[in-house]
Amino acid sequence: MFKEEDAVIIENKKLTSDVFKLKLKAFYVASNIQAGQFVMLNCGFGNDPFLKRPFSVAIKDESNITILYKKVKKGTTILSMLKERDILSITGPLGKPFKTSKGAFSLLVAGGIGIAPLLFYAQNLLKAKSPFYLIWGIKDKSWEGLVNFIKTVIPKEYMSIASEDGSIGHKGNVYVLTNSVKNIISNSFPQKTIEVVACGPLPMLKELNILKKALNPLKIYVSLEKRMACGWGGCCGCSIKTKSGIKRVCKDGPVFEYEEVIWDEL
Amino acid sequence: MSCSSKNTLLETKIGSLTLPSPVIVASGILPHDEHMWKKIQNDGAGGICTKGLTLNKKDGNSGTRIYETYCGLLNSIGLENPGIKTFLDTYIKDLHQAKGKSKLILNLAVETLSELEKSLKLINKKKDYIDVVELNISCPNVDGGGMLWGENPKATKKAVSCARSLWEKSLWVKLTPQAKDIKEIAVICEEEKADAVVVANTYLGMAIDINAKKPVFKRKFAGLSGPAIFPMALHLVWKVSEAVNIPVIGCGGITQPEDAIAMMLAGATAVEIGSILFKNLNSVKDINNGIKNYLLKHNYSLKEIIGIAKRG
C-alpha cells in the first residue's frame, strides 16, 4: 500500500541545462518501491501548482530515492529551485513494477529522460546477474552531464547510445542501434528468449514494431506517461484504451504490454 | 458548550442521518477500492461518495481529461464508470464493509428519466448497503434539448420527484453552479422532499492550447475545481442556505479547516472535499482536527456554528 510522507531534499543537482537529479530522504517509499513504480511529488509549497507530479524512481537505497527530471514548465521549474533540507510531500510507491521473466534476456530501450525507471531496473538485473542490454536515444551533446552520470551506474559494456546529430554515440534515433544489439544477443546469448522493456516519448514507443520485427521478442513492455491528478486510481484522468478495456495508467500501469495498448488512441 | 462529549463533538445531522463528522469525500475522487475507503473512514470521514454512476457503463471522454490551472484543475473525465449493475454486483458489498461508520453515498448521474428509474430500481435491491443517493444533475438533459438538468427548474423538479418516488432513504441533490438562479433550484429540491442539497458541483471553464490553436478538451468546456473556486462556492452556500430549510452541504475548493469552518459559518451543515485529496490524502483527518480545535477554542458545538456568520 502506498503512503504519503514528508521527504527531505538531500541533493537537487543540475546535470545538464535542463535535467536535474533529485535525491530525497523518504524512508517508506525507499524501503517499498520497486523498479517501474513511481511517486507523486509536490513541486513546491502551498496551492500553486496545485497538483503533485508523477516521477519514476531511478535509484534507491535503504532510505533514499533519486529522481531524474527535466525542467519543462511551472512545476518542474519551481522544483529545480528547491534546496537541500527543503521538505516535500511525496506519495508512493504507486503503480505496477517492471517484470521480465527469469532467464530471459532483457533489452531495455530508453528515450530521453525515459532512462529513469530503466536505470533502476538495470541495477536490479546487474545485481541478479541477469543478462540485459540498454539502448538509449538522446538529443545531442547537451545531454552529456546525464550520460556521464548514467555511466557511473551502468558499466559501458551494457549500454549503447544514439543521438539525433551523432554528437554522442551513433547518429540517429534509438532504433539505429537495432542491428548492433541483435548481433550482441545472437553472439552472446543465442539461446535466450528476449523481452523488451521500453520507456520514452510516445513517438518512440509507437515505433517499437521495428524491434519486434528484428528481434522477435517474447514480450514487449512499455512504461507510459499521462497527465494525472491523483496517481492512485481515483480521478480517471489518465485512462487509456487497451484491448482489454479502459485502463488507468497510474493504477493498472504505468507498465503495459505493448500488444495490449491501442496506440492510435493515445 | 452544549452537551457534546469529545467523541461526538463532530457529529452532524442531515435529515434522519447522523454523520460521524461533517467532512464528506465528494464524488469522483476515491476509486471503488476498499483499502482506500478504509483509510478514509479511519480518518473520520462523515461519508464517502462513489464515483458518478450511470445505468450503462461509460468509457469516459477521449483526449485530455485533466488540465492544471492556477490553484486548481479542469477536468473532463466524462463519468467513466462500470455502470450501476456491475458496480452493485462487484463493489458495493466490500465498500459497505470498508466504510465503517462513514455513510455510503451513491452518486447517481441523471441522464434520462427512464435511465434514472431503471437505475433506482437496481439500487433498491441493494438498499441495505447504501445510506444516501446523491443525484448529480449537472449532466445534459438530452430529452430536454441538451441544457443541464440542474439549470432548468422544470427538469430539476421532474428528476427529483422521480427519484423521491423510487428511493425512500436519504436523497441529496448536488446542484450545478451553472444554474441561473441556484436558490430557485434548491427550493424545488426542498419542495420535492430531497433531504439535503449539495452546493455545488464544478464551475464550467476552459483552456486553449495556443500552439495547436484549439481547445485543450475535446468537449471544449470542463469542470473547474480546487481552491480557485472556494470563494464562489462559499457565496452560493450563503445564498442557498437562506432560501431553504433543508441542510446545505458545502462543496467547492475546500483545502483546509478554515475553509470548512467558513462554509459552516455561512450555513452549511456539512462539507464535501474533493480535489485537495489529490494533494493531501490526509485532508479528512487534518480538516476534522482543525474543526475540533476551533470548536473547543470557541466553546461551541458544531450545531451552534452553522450559519452563525449570518446572525452576526
Coordinates of C-alpha atoms in Angstrom, one line a residue:
Chain A
M1 CA 0.0 0.0 0.0
F2 CA 1.2 3.5 -0.8
K3 CA 1.6 6.2 1.8
E4 CA 2.2 9.9 2.0
E5 CA 5.3 11.0 3.7
D6 CA 7.5 14.2 4.0
A7 CA 10.6 13.7 2.0
V8 CA 13.8 15.8 2.7
I9 CA 15.9 17.0 -0.2
I10 CA 19.4 15.7 0.1
E11 CA 20.6 16.9 -3.2
N12 CA 19.0 18.8 -6.2
K13 CA 21.8 18.8 -8.7
K14 CA 21.8 20.2 -12.3
L15 CA 23.2 17.6 -14.7
T16 CA 22.5 19.4 -18.0
S17 CA 21.0 22.8 -18.9
D18 CA 17.5 21.3 -18.0
V19 CA 17.9 17.9 -16.5
F20 CA 18.2 17.5 -12.7
K21 CA 19.0 14.8 -10.2
L22 CA 16.9 15.0 -7.1
K23 CA 17.8 12.8 -4.1
L24 CA 15.2 12.6 -1.3
K25 CA 15.3 11.0 2.1
A26 CA 11.9 9.1 2.1
F27 CA 12.0 6.1 4.3
Y28 CA 8.7 4.4 3.5
V29 CA 9.0 4.9 -0.3
A30 CA 12.6 3.9 -0.4
S31 CA 12.0 0.7 1.5
N32 CA 9.0 -0.4 -0.5
I33 CA 9.4 0.9 -4.1
Q34 CA 10.2 -1.5 -7.0
A35 CA 11.6 -0.6 -10.4
G36 CA 9.0 0.8 -12.7
Q37 CA 6.8 2.2 -9.9
F38 CA 6.6 5.9 -9.4
V39 CA 5.9 8.6 -6.8
M40 CA 3.7 11.7 -6.9
L41 CA 5.7 14.7 -5.7
N42 CA 4.6 18.2 -4.6
C43 CA 6.6 20.7 -6.6
G44 CA 6.9 23.4 -4.0
F45 CA 4.7 24.5 -1.2
G46 CA 1.1 25.8 -0.9
N47 CA -1.6 25.5 -3.5
D48 CA 0.1 26.7 -6.7
P49 CA 1.0 24.5 -8.5
F50 CA -2.0 22.6 -7.1
L51 CA -1.3 19.0 -8.2
K52 CA 1.5 16.7 -7.4
R53 CA 3.6 15.4 -10.4
P54 CA 4.4 11.8 -11.2
F55 CA 8.1 10.9 -11.3
S56 CA 9.8 7.5 -11.8
V57 CA 12.4 6.5 -9.4
A58 CA 15.9 5.9 -10.9
I59 CA 18.0 4.9 -7.9
K60 CA 17.2 3.9 -4.4
D61 CA 18.9 2.7 -1.2
E62 CA 17.5 1.9 2.2
S63 CA 16.3 5.3 3.0
N64 CA 16.7 7.5 -0.1
I65 CA 15.3 7.7 -3.6
T66 CA 16.7 9.5 -6.6
I67 CA 14.6 11.0 -9.3
L68 CA 15.8 12.4 -12.7
Y69 CA 13.6 15.2 -14.0
K70 CA 13.6 17.6 -16.9
K71 CA 12.7 21.2 -16.3
V72 CA 9.7 21.8 -18.6
K73 CA 7.0 24.1 -17.1
K74 CA 6.0 25.7 -13.9
G75 CA 6.1 22.7 -11.6
T76 CA 9.5 21.4 -12.5
T77 CA 10.9 24.9 -12.7
I78 CA 9.9 25.5 -9.1
L79 CA 11.3 22.1 -8.2
S80 CA 14.6 23.0 -9.8
M81 CA 14.9 26.0 -7.4
L82 CA 14.4 24.0 -4.2
K83 CA 17.4 23.5 -1.9
E84 CA 18.8 20.9 0.4
R85 CA 16.8 20.3 3.5
D86 CA 13.6 21.6 1.9
I87 CA 10.7 19.2 2.6
L88 CA 8.3 17.9 0.0
S89 CA 5.2 15.8 0.4
I90 CA 5.6 12.6 -1.6
T91 CA 3.1 9.8 -2.3
G92 CA 4.2 6.3 -3.1
P93 CA 5.1 3.7 -4.2
L94 CA 2.5 3.8 -7.0
G95 CA 1.7 1.7 -10.0
K96 CA 2.8 -1.7 -11.1
P97 CA 6.6 -2.6 -11.4
F98 CA 8.5 -4.0 -14.4
K99 CA 8.7 -7.7 -14.6
T100 CA 10.6 -9.7 -17.1
S101 CA 10.8 -13.5 -16.9
K102 CA 13.6 -15.2 -15.0
G103 CA 16.2 -16.5 -17.5
A104 CA 15.1 -14.1 -20.3
F105 CA 17.4 -11.6 -22.0
S106 CA 16.1 -8.1 -21.1
L107 CA 16.6 -5.4 -23.7
L108 CA 16.0 -2.0 -22.1
V109 CA 15.0 0.7 -24.6
A110 CA 15.1 4.3 -23.3
G111 CA 14.3 7.6 -25.0
G112 CA 15.5 10.9 -23.3
I113 CA 14.5 11.2 -19.7
G114 CA 12.7 7.9 -20.0
I115 CA 16.0 6.4 -18.9
A116 CA 15.0 7.0 -15.2
P117 CA 12.9 3.9 -14.4
L118 CA 15.1 1.7 -16.7
L119 CA 18.2 2.7 -14.7
F120 CA 16.5 1.3 -11.6
Y121 CA 15.7 -1.9 -13.4
A122 CA 19.1 -2.2 -14.9
Q123 CA 20.7 -2.1 -11.4
N124 CA 18.4 -4.9 -10.4
L125 CA 19.4 -7.0 -13.4
L126 CA 23.0 -6.3 -12.7
K127 CA 22.7 -7.4 -9.1
A128 CA 20.8 -10.6 -10.1
K129 CA 23.4 -11.3 -12.8
S130 CA 20.5 -11.5 -15.3
P131 CA 21.6 -10.8 -18.9
F132 CA 20.5 -7.4 -20.3
Y133 CA 21.5 -4.6 -22.6
L134 CA 20.4 -0.9 -22.6
I135 CA 20.0 1.2 -25.7
W136 CA 19.3 4.9 -25.2
G137 CA 18.3 7.6 -27.6
I138 CA 19.1 11.2 -26.7
K139 CA 19.0 14.6 -28.4
D140 CA 22.7 15.7 -28.6
K141 CA 25.9 16.5 -26.7
S142 CA 23.9 18.9 -24.4
W143 CA 22.9 15.7 -22.6
E144 CA 26.5 14.8 -21.7
G145 CA 26.1 15.6 -18.0
L146 CA 23.3 13.0 -17.7
V147 CA 25.2 10.5 -19.9
N148 CA 28.2 10.8 -17.6
F149 CA 26.0 10.2 -14.6
I150 CA 24.3 7.1 -16.1
K151 CA 27.8 5.7 -16.9
T152 CA 28.7 5.8 -13.2
V153 CA 25.8 3.4 -12.5
I154 CA 25.7 1.1 -15.6
P155 CA 29.1 -0.3 -16.9
K156 CA 29.7 0.7 -20.5
E157 CA 29.6 -2.8 -21.9
Y158 CA 25.9 -3.0 -21.1
M159 CA 24.9 0.1 -23.0
S160 CA 24.8 1.9 -26.4
I161 CA 23.7 5.4 -27.0
A162 CA 22.4 7.2 -30.1
S163 CA 22.0 10.9 -30.5
E164 CA 20.0 12.8 -33.1
D165 CA 23.1 14.6 -34.5
G166 CA 25.6 11.9 -33.7
S167 CA 27.5 14.2 -31.3
I168 CA 27.3 11.3 -28.7
G169 CA 27.3 7.7 -29.8
H170 CA 25.7 6.7 -33.0
K171 CA 23.8 9.1 -35.2
G172 CA 20.0 8.7 -35.3
N173 CA 17.2 7.6 -33.0
V174 CA 17.4 4.7 -30.6
Y175 CA 16.4 2.2 -33.4
V176 CA 19.7 2.8 -35.3
L177 CA 21.1 0.5 -32.6
T178 CA 18.9 -2.4 -33.6
N179 CA 21.4 -4.3 -35.6
S180 CA 24.2 -4.0 -33.2
V181 CA 22.1 -5.1 -30.3
K182 CA 20.9 -8.0 -32.5
N183 CA 24.5 -9.1 -33.0
I184 CA 25.3 -8.8 -29.3
I185 CA 22.4 -11.0 -28.4
S186 CA 22.9 -13.6 -31.2
N187 CA 26.7 -13.8 -30.4
S188 CA 26.5 -14.0 -26.6
F189 CA 23.0 -15.3 -25.8
P190 CA 21.8 -17.2 -28.8
Q191 CA 19.5 -19.5 -26.8
K192 CA 17.8 -16.8 -24.7
T193 CA 14.3 -15.6 -25.3
I194 CA 14.2 -11.8 -25.5
E195 CA 12.0 -9.5 -23.5
V196 CA 11.9 -5.8 -24.2
V197 CA 11.2 -3.0 -21.7
A198 CA 10.8 0.5 -23.1
C199 CA 10.2 4.0 -21.7
G200 CA 10.4 7.2 -23.6
P201 CA 8.4 9.7 -25.7
L202 CA 5.3 8.4 -27.4
P203 CA 6.6 8.5 -31.0
M204 CA 9.5 6.3 -29.9
L205 CA 7.2 3.8 -28.2
K206 CA 4.9 3.7 -31.3
E207 CA 7.9 2.6 -33.3
L208 CA 8.7 -0.5 -31.2
N209 CA 7.5 -2.6 -34.1
I210 CA 11.0 -2.1 -35.5
L211 CA 12.4 -4.1 -32.7
K212 CA 9.6 -6.6 -32.8
K213 CA 10.4 -7.4 -36.4
A214 CA 14.1 -7.5 -36.0
L215 CA 14.3 -9.5 -32.7
N216 CA 11.1 -11.4 -32.4
P217 CA 10.9 -10.8 -28.6
L218 CA 8.6 -12.9 -26.5
K219 CA 7.2 -9.8 -24.8
I220 CA 7.4 -6.1 -25.1
Y221 CA 6.6 -3.9 -22.1
V222 CA 6.2 -0.2 -22.2
S223 CA 6.0 2.3 -19.4
L224 CA 3.5 5.0 -20.3
E225 CA 3.1 8.6 -19.1
K226 CA -0.1 10.6 -19.0
R227 CA -1.4 13.6 -17.2
M228 CA -2.8 12.5 -13.8
A229 CA -4.3 14.2 -10.8
C230 CA -4.1 11.6 -8.1
G231 CA -1.7 8.7 -9.0
W232 CA -3.8 6.1 -7.1
G233 CA -6.7 5.3 -9.5
G234 CA -9.3 7.8 -8.3
C235 CA -9.6 10.6 -10.8
C236 CA -9.5 8.5 -14.0
G237 CA -7.6 11.4 -15.6
C238 CA -5.0 9.1 -17.1
S239 CA -7.3 6.4 -18.6
I240 CA -6.3 4.8 -21.9
K241 CA -7.9 2.4 -24.2
T242 CA -6.5 -1.1 -24.3
K243 CA -7.6 -4.3 -26.0
S244 CA -8.9 -5.4 -22.6
G245 CA -10.9 -2.2 -22.0
I246 CA -10.2 1.1 -20.3
K247 CA -7.2 1.1 -18.0
R248 CA -5.7 3.7 -15.7
V249 CA -2.0 4.4 -16.4
C250 CA -1.4 5.2 -12.7
K251 CA -3.0 2.1 -11.2
D252 CA -3.2 -0.6 -13.9
G253 CA 0.1 0.6 -15.3
P254 CA 2.3 2.5 -15.9
V255 CA 3.8 -0.7 -17.3
F256 CA 1.7 -2.3 -20.1
E257 CA 2.2 -5.0 -22.7
Y258 CA 2.9 -3.3 -26.0
E259 CA 0.4 -5.5 -27.7
E260 CA -2.4 -4.5 -25.3
V261 CA -2.2 -0.8 -25.9
I262 CA -4.4 0.8 -28.7
W263 CA -1.7 3.1 -30.0
D264 CA -3.9 5.1 -32.4
E265 CA -6.0 6.3 -29.4
L266 CA -3.0 7.7 -27.5
Chain B
M1 CA -20.8 24.5 25.4
S2 CA -23.7 22.2 24.8
C3 CA -23.8 18.5 25.8
S4 CA -21.5 17.0 23.1
S5 CA -18.8 14.9 24.5
K6 CA -15.4 14.9 22.8
N7 CA -16.2 11.7 20.8
T8 CA -19.4 13.1 19.4
L9 CA -18.2 16.7 19.0
L10 CA -18.0 16.4 15.2
E11 CA -21.3 14.6 14.7
T12 CA -23.7 16.3 12.4
K13 CA -27.3 15.5 11.4
I14 CA -28.6 15.6 7.9
G15 CA -32.2 14.6 7.8
S16 CA -32.6 11.4 9.6
L17 CA -28.9 10.5 9.3
T18 CA -26.2 11.3 11.9
L19 CA -22.8 11.6 10.3
P20 CA -19.7 10.9 12.5
S21 CA -18.2 14.1 11.2
P22 CA -19.1 17.0 8.8
V23 CA -16.3 16.1 6.3
I24 CA -17.5 14.0 3.4
V25 CA -15.4 12.9 0.4
A26 CA -17.0 14.1 -2.8
S27 CA -17.8 12.0 -5.8
G28 CA -15.2 11.4 -8.4
I29 CA -12.2 11.3 -6.0
L30 CA -11.8 7.9 -4.5
P31 CA -11.7 4.7 -6.6
H32 CA -14.0 1.9 -5.7
D33 CA -11.2 0.4 -3.7
E34 CA -11.9 -0.9 -0.2
H35 CA -8.4 -0.3 1.1
M36 CA -8.7 3.4 0.3
W37 CA -12.2 3.6 1.7
K38 CA -11.0 2.0 4.9
K39 CA -8.2 4.6 5.3
I40 CA -10.6 7.5 4.7
Q41 CA -13.1 6.1 7.2
N42 CA -10.3 5.7 9.7
D43 CA -9.5 9.3 9.2
G44 CA -13.1 10.1 10.4
A45 CA -15.0 10.8 7.2
G46 CA -18.7 11.7 7.7
G47 CA -19.4 10.0 4.4
I48 CA -17.8 8.8 1.2
C49 CA -19.3 9.3 -2.3
T50 CA -18.9 6.7 -5.0
K51 CA -17.7 7.8 -8.4
G52 CA -20.5 9.2 -10.5
L53 CA -22.6 6.2 -11.7
T54 CA -24.8 5.8 -14.8
L55 CA -27.2 3.0 -15.8
N56 CA -24.8 1.8 -18.5
K57 CA -21.0 1.5 -18.4
K58 CA -19.2 4.6 -19.6
D59 CA -15.6 4.7 -21.0
G60 CA -15.4 8.4 -20.4
N61 CA -14.1 11.2 -22.7
S62 CA -11.3 10.8 -25.1
G63 CA -8.4 13.3 -25.4
T64 CA -7.0 15.3 -22.5
R65 CA -9.0 14.8 -19.3
I66 CA -7.0 16.8 -16.7
Y67 CA -5.5 20.3 -17.1
E68 CA -4.0 22.2 -14.2
T69 CA -4.9 25.8 -13.7
Y70 CA -3.9 28.5 -11.1
C71 CA -4.7 26.9 -7.8
G72 CA -7.0 24.3 -9.3
L73 CA -7.7 22.0 -12.1
L74 CA -10.1 21.5 -15.0
N75 CA -11.4 18.0 -15.6
S76 CA -13.3 16.4 -18.4
I77 CA -13.4 12.8 -17.3
G78 CA -16.9 12.0 -18.8
L79 CA -18.2 9.9 -15.9
E80 CA -16.0 6.9 -16.6
N81 CA -17.7 4.1 -14.6
P82 CA -18.6 0.4 -14.7
G83 CA -22.4 1.0 -14.8
I84 CA -24.8 0.6 -11.9
K85 CA -25.3 -3.1 -12.2
T86 CA -21.6 -4.0 -12.3
F87 CA -21.0 -1.6 -9.5
L88 CA -23.6 -3.1 -7.3
D89 CA -22.6 -6.7 -8.2
T90 CA -18.9 -6.2 -7.9
Y91 CA -18.1 -3.4 -5.4
I92 CA -20.9 -2.4 -3.1
K93 CA -20.5 -5.2 -0.5
D94 CA -16.8 -4.6 0.0
L95 CA -17.2 -0.8 0.1
H96 CA -20.0 -1.1 2.6
Q97 CA -17.8 -3.1 4.8
A98 CA -14.9 -0.8 4.4
K99 CA -16.8 2.4 5.0
G100 CA -17.3 1.6 8.8
K101 CA -19.1 4.4 10.5
S102 CA -18.9 6.7 7.5
K103 CA -22.1 6.9 5.3
L104 CA -22.0 5.4 1.9
I105 CA -23.3 7.9 -0.6
L106 CA -24.1 6.6 -4.1
N107 CA -23.7 9.3 -6.6
L108 CA -26.1 8.8 -9.5
A109 CA -25.9 10.9 -12.6
V110 CA -29.2 11.9 -14.1
E111 CA -29.1 11.3 -17.9
T112 CA -32.7 10.5 -18.9
L113 CA -35.7 9.9 -16.6
S114 CA -36.1 6.3 -17.8
E115 CA -32.5 5.5 -17.0
L116 CA -32.9 7.2 -13.7
E117 CA -35.9 4.9 -13.0
K118 CA -34.1 1.8 -14.0
S119 CA -31.0 2.7 -12.0
L120 CA -33.0 3.3 -8.9
K121 CA -34.9 0.0 -9.2
L122 CA -31.5 -1.7 -9.3
I123 CA -30.2 0.3 -6.4
N124 CA -33.3 -0.5 -4.3
K125 CA -32.3 -4.2 -4.5
K126 CA -29.1 -3.4 -2.6
K127 CA -30.5 -0.6 -0.4
D128 CA -29.2 -2.1 2.8
Y129 CA -25.7 -1.2 1.7
I130 CA -26.5 2.3 0.8
D131 CA -27.1 5.3 3.1
V132 CA -27.7 8.1 0.6
V133 CA -28.4 8.5 -3.0
E134 CA -26.8 11.8 -4.2
L135 CA -28.3 12.9 -7.5
N136 CA -25.9 14.6 -9.9
I137 CA -28.0 17.0 -12.0
S138 CA -25.0 18.5 -13.9
C139 CA -25.4 16.3 -16.9
P140 CA -27.0 17.5 -20.2
N141 CA -30.7 16.7 -20.4
V142 CA -30.7 15.1 -23.9
D143 CA -34.5 14.8 -23.9
G144 CA -34.8 18.4 -22.9
G145 CA -32.7 20.0 -25.6
G146 CA -29.2 19.4 -24.0
M147 CA -29.4 22.0 -21.2
L148 CA -28.1 20.7 -17.9
W149 CA -30.8 19.1 -15.8
G150 CA -29.9 21.4 -12.9
E151 CA -30.0 24.6 -15.0
N152 CA -33.7 24.2 -15.6
P153 CA -36.2 24.4 -12.8
K154 CA -38.8 22.2 -14.5
A155 CA -36.3 19.5 -15.4
T156 CA -34.9 19.5 -11.8
K157 CA -38.4 19.1 -10.5
K158 CA -39.0 16.1 -12.7
A159 CA -35.7 14.4 -11.8
V160 CA -36.0 14.9 -8.1
S161 CA -39.7 13.9 -8.0
C162 CA -38.9 10.8 -9.9
A163 CA -36.0 9.9 -7.6
R164 CA -38.0 10.6 -4.5
S165 CA -40.9 8.4 -5.6
L166 CA -38.5 5.4 -6.0
W167 CA -36.0 5.9 -3.2
E168 CA -37.1 6.0 0.4
K169 CA -33.8 6.5 2.1
S170 CA -31.8 9.8 2.2
L171 CA -31.8 11.7 -1.1
W172 CA -29.4 14.5 -1.7
V173 CA -29.2 16.6 -4.8
K174 CA -25.9 18.0 -6.0
L175 CA -26.6 21.3 -7.7
T176 CA -24.7 22.9 -10.5
P177 CA -23.3 26.4 -10.1
Q178 CA -24.2 27.0 -13.8
A179 CA -27.9 27.4 -12.7
K180 CA -29.1 30.9 -13.4
D181 CA -30.9 31.0 -10.0
I182 CA -29.5 28.3 -7.8
K183 CA -31.8 29.3 -5.0
E184 CA -34.8 28.5 -7.1
I185 CA -33.4 25.1 -8.0
A186 CA -32.7 24.4 -4.3
V187 CA -36.2 25.4 -3.3
I188 CA -37.6 22.9 -5.9
C189 CA -35.4 20.2 -4.4
E190 CA -36.8 21.0 -1.0
E191 CA -40.4 21.0 -2.3
E192 CA -39.8 17.6 -3.9
K193 CA -38.7 16.3 -0.5
A194 CA -35.0 16.0 -1.0
D195 CA -33.2 15.6 2.3
A196 CA -30.3 17.9 1.5
V197 CA -28.7 19.9 -1.3
V198 CA -25.0 19.8 -2.1
V199 CA -23.8 23.3 -3.1
A200 CA -22.2 22.8 -5.6
N201 CA -20.6 20.9 -8.4
T202 CA -17.6 22.2 -10.5
Y203 CA -17.7 25.5 -12.4
L204 CA -17.5 25.3 -16.1
G205 CA -14.3 26.7 -17.6
M206 CA -12.0 26.0 -20.5
A207 CA -8.4 26.1 -21.7
I208 CA -6.9 26.7 -25.1
D209 CA -3.8 25.2 -26.5
I210 CA -2.2 28.3 -28.1
N211 CA 0.2 26.3 -30.2
A212 CA -2.5 23.9 -31.6
K213 CA -4.9 26.9 -31.7
K214 CA -7.8 24.9 -30.3
P215 CA -9.4 24.0 -27.0
V216 CA -7.4 21.6 -24.8
F217 CA -10.5 19.5 -24.2
K218 CA -12.4 17.7 -26.9
R219 CA -15.7 18.7 -25.3
K220 CA -14.3 22.3 -25.2
F221 CA -15.6 23.1 -21.6
A222 CA -14.5 21.3 -18.5
G223 CA -15.3 21.5 -14.7
L224 CA -13.1 23.7 -12.6
S225 CA -12.3 22.6 -9.0
G226 CA -9.7 23.3 -6.3
P227 CA -9.1 26.3 -4.1
A228 CA -9.6 28.7 -7.1
I229 CA -13.4 28.3 -6.8
F230 CA -13.7 28.4 -3.0
P231 CA -14.9 32.0 -2.6
M232 CA -17.6 31.4 -5.3
A233 CA -18.8 28.2 -3.7
L234 CA -18.9 29.9 -0.3
H235 CA -21.1 32.6 -1.8
L236 CA -23.5 30.0 -3.2
V237 CA -23.7 28.3 0.2
W238 CA -24.6 31.6 1.9
K239 CA -27.3 32.3 -0.7
V240 CA -28.9 28.8 -0.8
S241 CA -28.9 28.3 2.9
E242 CA -31.0 31.5 3.2
A243 CA -33.5 30.1 0.7
V244 CA -34.1 26.5 2.1
N245 CA -34.7 24.9 5.4
I246 CA -33.2 21.5 4.5
P247 CA -29.5 21.1 5.2
V248 CA -27.0 22.5 2.8
I249 CA -23.7 20.6 2.2
G250 CA -21.0 23.0 1.1
C251 CA -18.7 21.8 -1.6
G252 CA -16.1 23.6 -3.7
G253 CA -12.4 24.3 -3.2
I254 CA -12.1 23.4 0.4
T255 CA -8.4 22.7 1.2
Q256 CA -8.0 23.5 5.0
P257 CA -10.1 23.5 8.2
E258 CA -10.6 27.3 7.9
D259 CA -12.5 26.8 4.6
A260 CA -14.7 24.1 6.0
I261 CA -15.4 26.2 9.1
A262 CA -16.2 29.2 6.9
M263 CA -18.7 27.1 4.9
M264 CA -20.4 26.1 8.1
L265 CA -20.5 29.6 9.4
A266 CA -22.1 30.6 6.1
G267 CA -24.9 28.0 6.7
A268 CA -23.5 24.5 5.7
T269 CA -24.4 21.6 7.9
A270 CA -21.5 19.5 6.4
V271 CA -19.0 19.9 3.6
E272 CA -17.7 17.8 0.8
I273 CA -14.0 17.8 -0.1
G274 CA -12.5 16.7 -3.4
S275 CA -9.5 17.9 -5.2
I276 CA -7.4 18.6 -2.1
L277 CA -7.3 14.8 -1.6
F278 CA -5.2 14.6 -4.7
K279 CA -2.6 16.7 -3.0
N280 CA -3.1 15.6 0.6
L281 CA -4.7 12.2 1.2
N282 CA -4.8 13.0 4.9
S283 CA -7.1 16.0 4.4
V284 CA -10.1 14.4 6.1
K285 CA -8.2 13.9 9.3
D286 CA -6.5 17.3 9.1
I287 CA -9.8 19.2 8.4
N288 CA -11.6 17.3 11.2
N289 CA -8.9 18.1 13.7
G290 CA -9.0 21.8 12.7
I291 CA -12.7 21.9 13.2
K292 CA -12.5 20.2 16.5
N293 CA -9.8 22.6 17.8
Y294 CA -11.9 25.6 16.6
L295 CA -15.0 24.3 18.5
L296 CA -13.0 23.6 21.7
K297 CA -11.3 27.0 21.5
H298 CA -14.5 29.0 20.9
N299 CA -16.6 26.7 23.2
Y300 CA -19.2 25.9 20.6
S301 CA -21.0 22.8 19.5
L302 CA -20.9 22.0 15.8
K303 CA -24.6 22.8 15.5
E304 CA -24.1 26.2 17.0
I305 CA -21.7 27.4 14.4
I306 CA -24.0 26.5 11.4
G307 CA -25.0 29.9 9.9
I308 CA -23.6 31.9 12.8
A309 CA -22.0 34.4 10.4
K310 CA -25.4 35.4 9.2
R311 CA -26.6 36.2 12.7
G312 CA -23.6 38.4 13.4

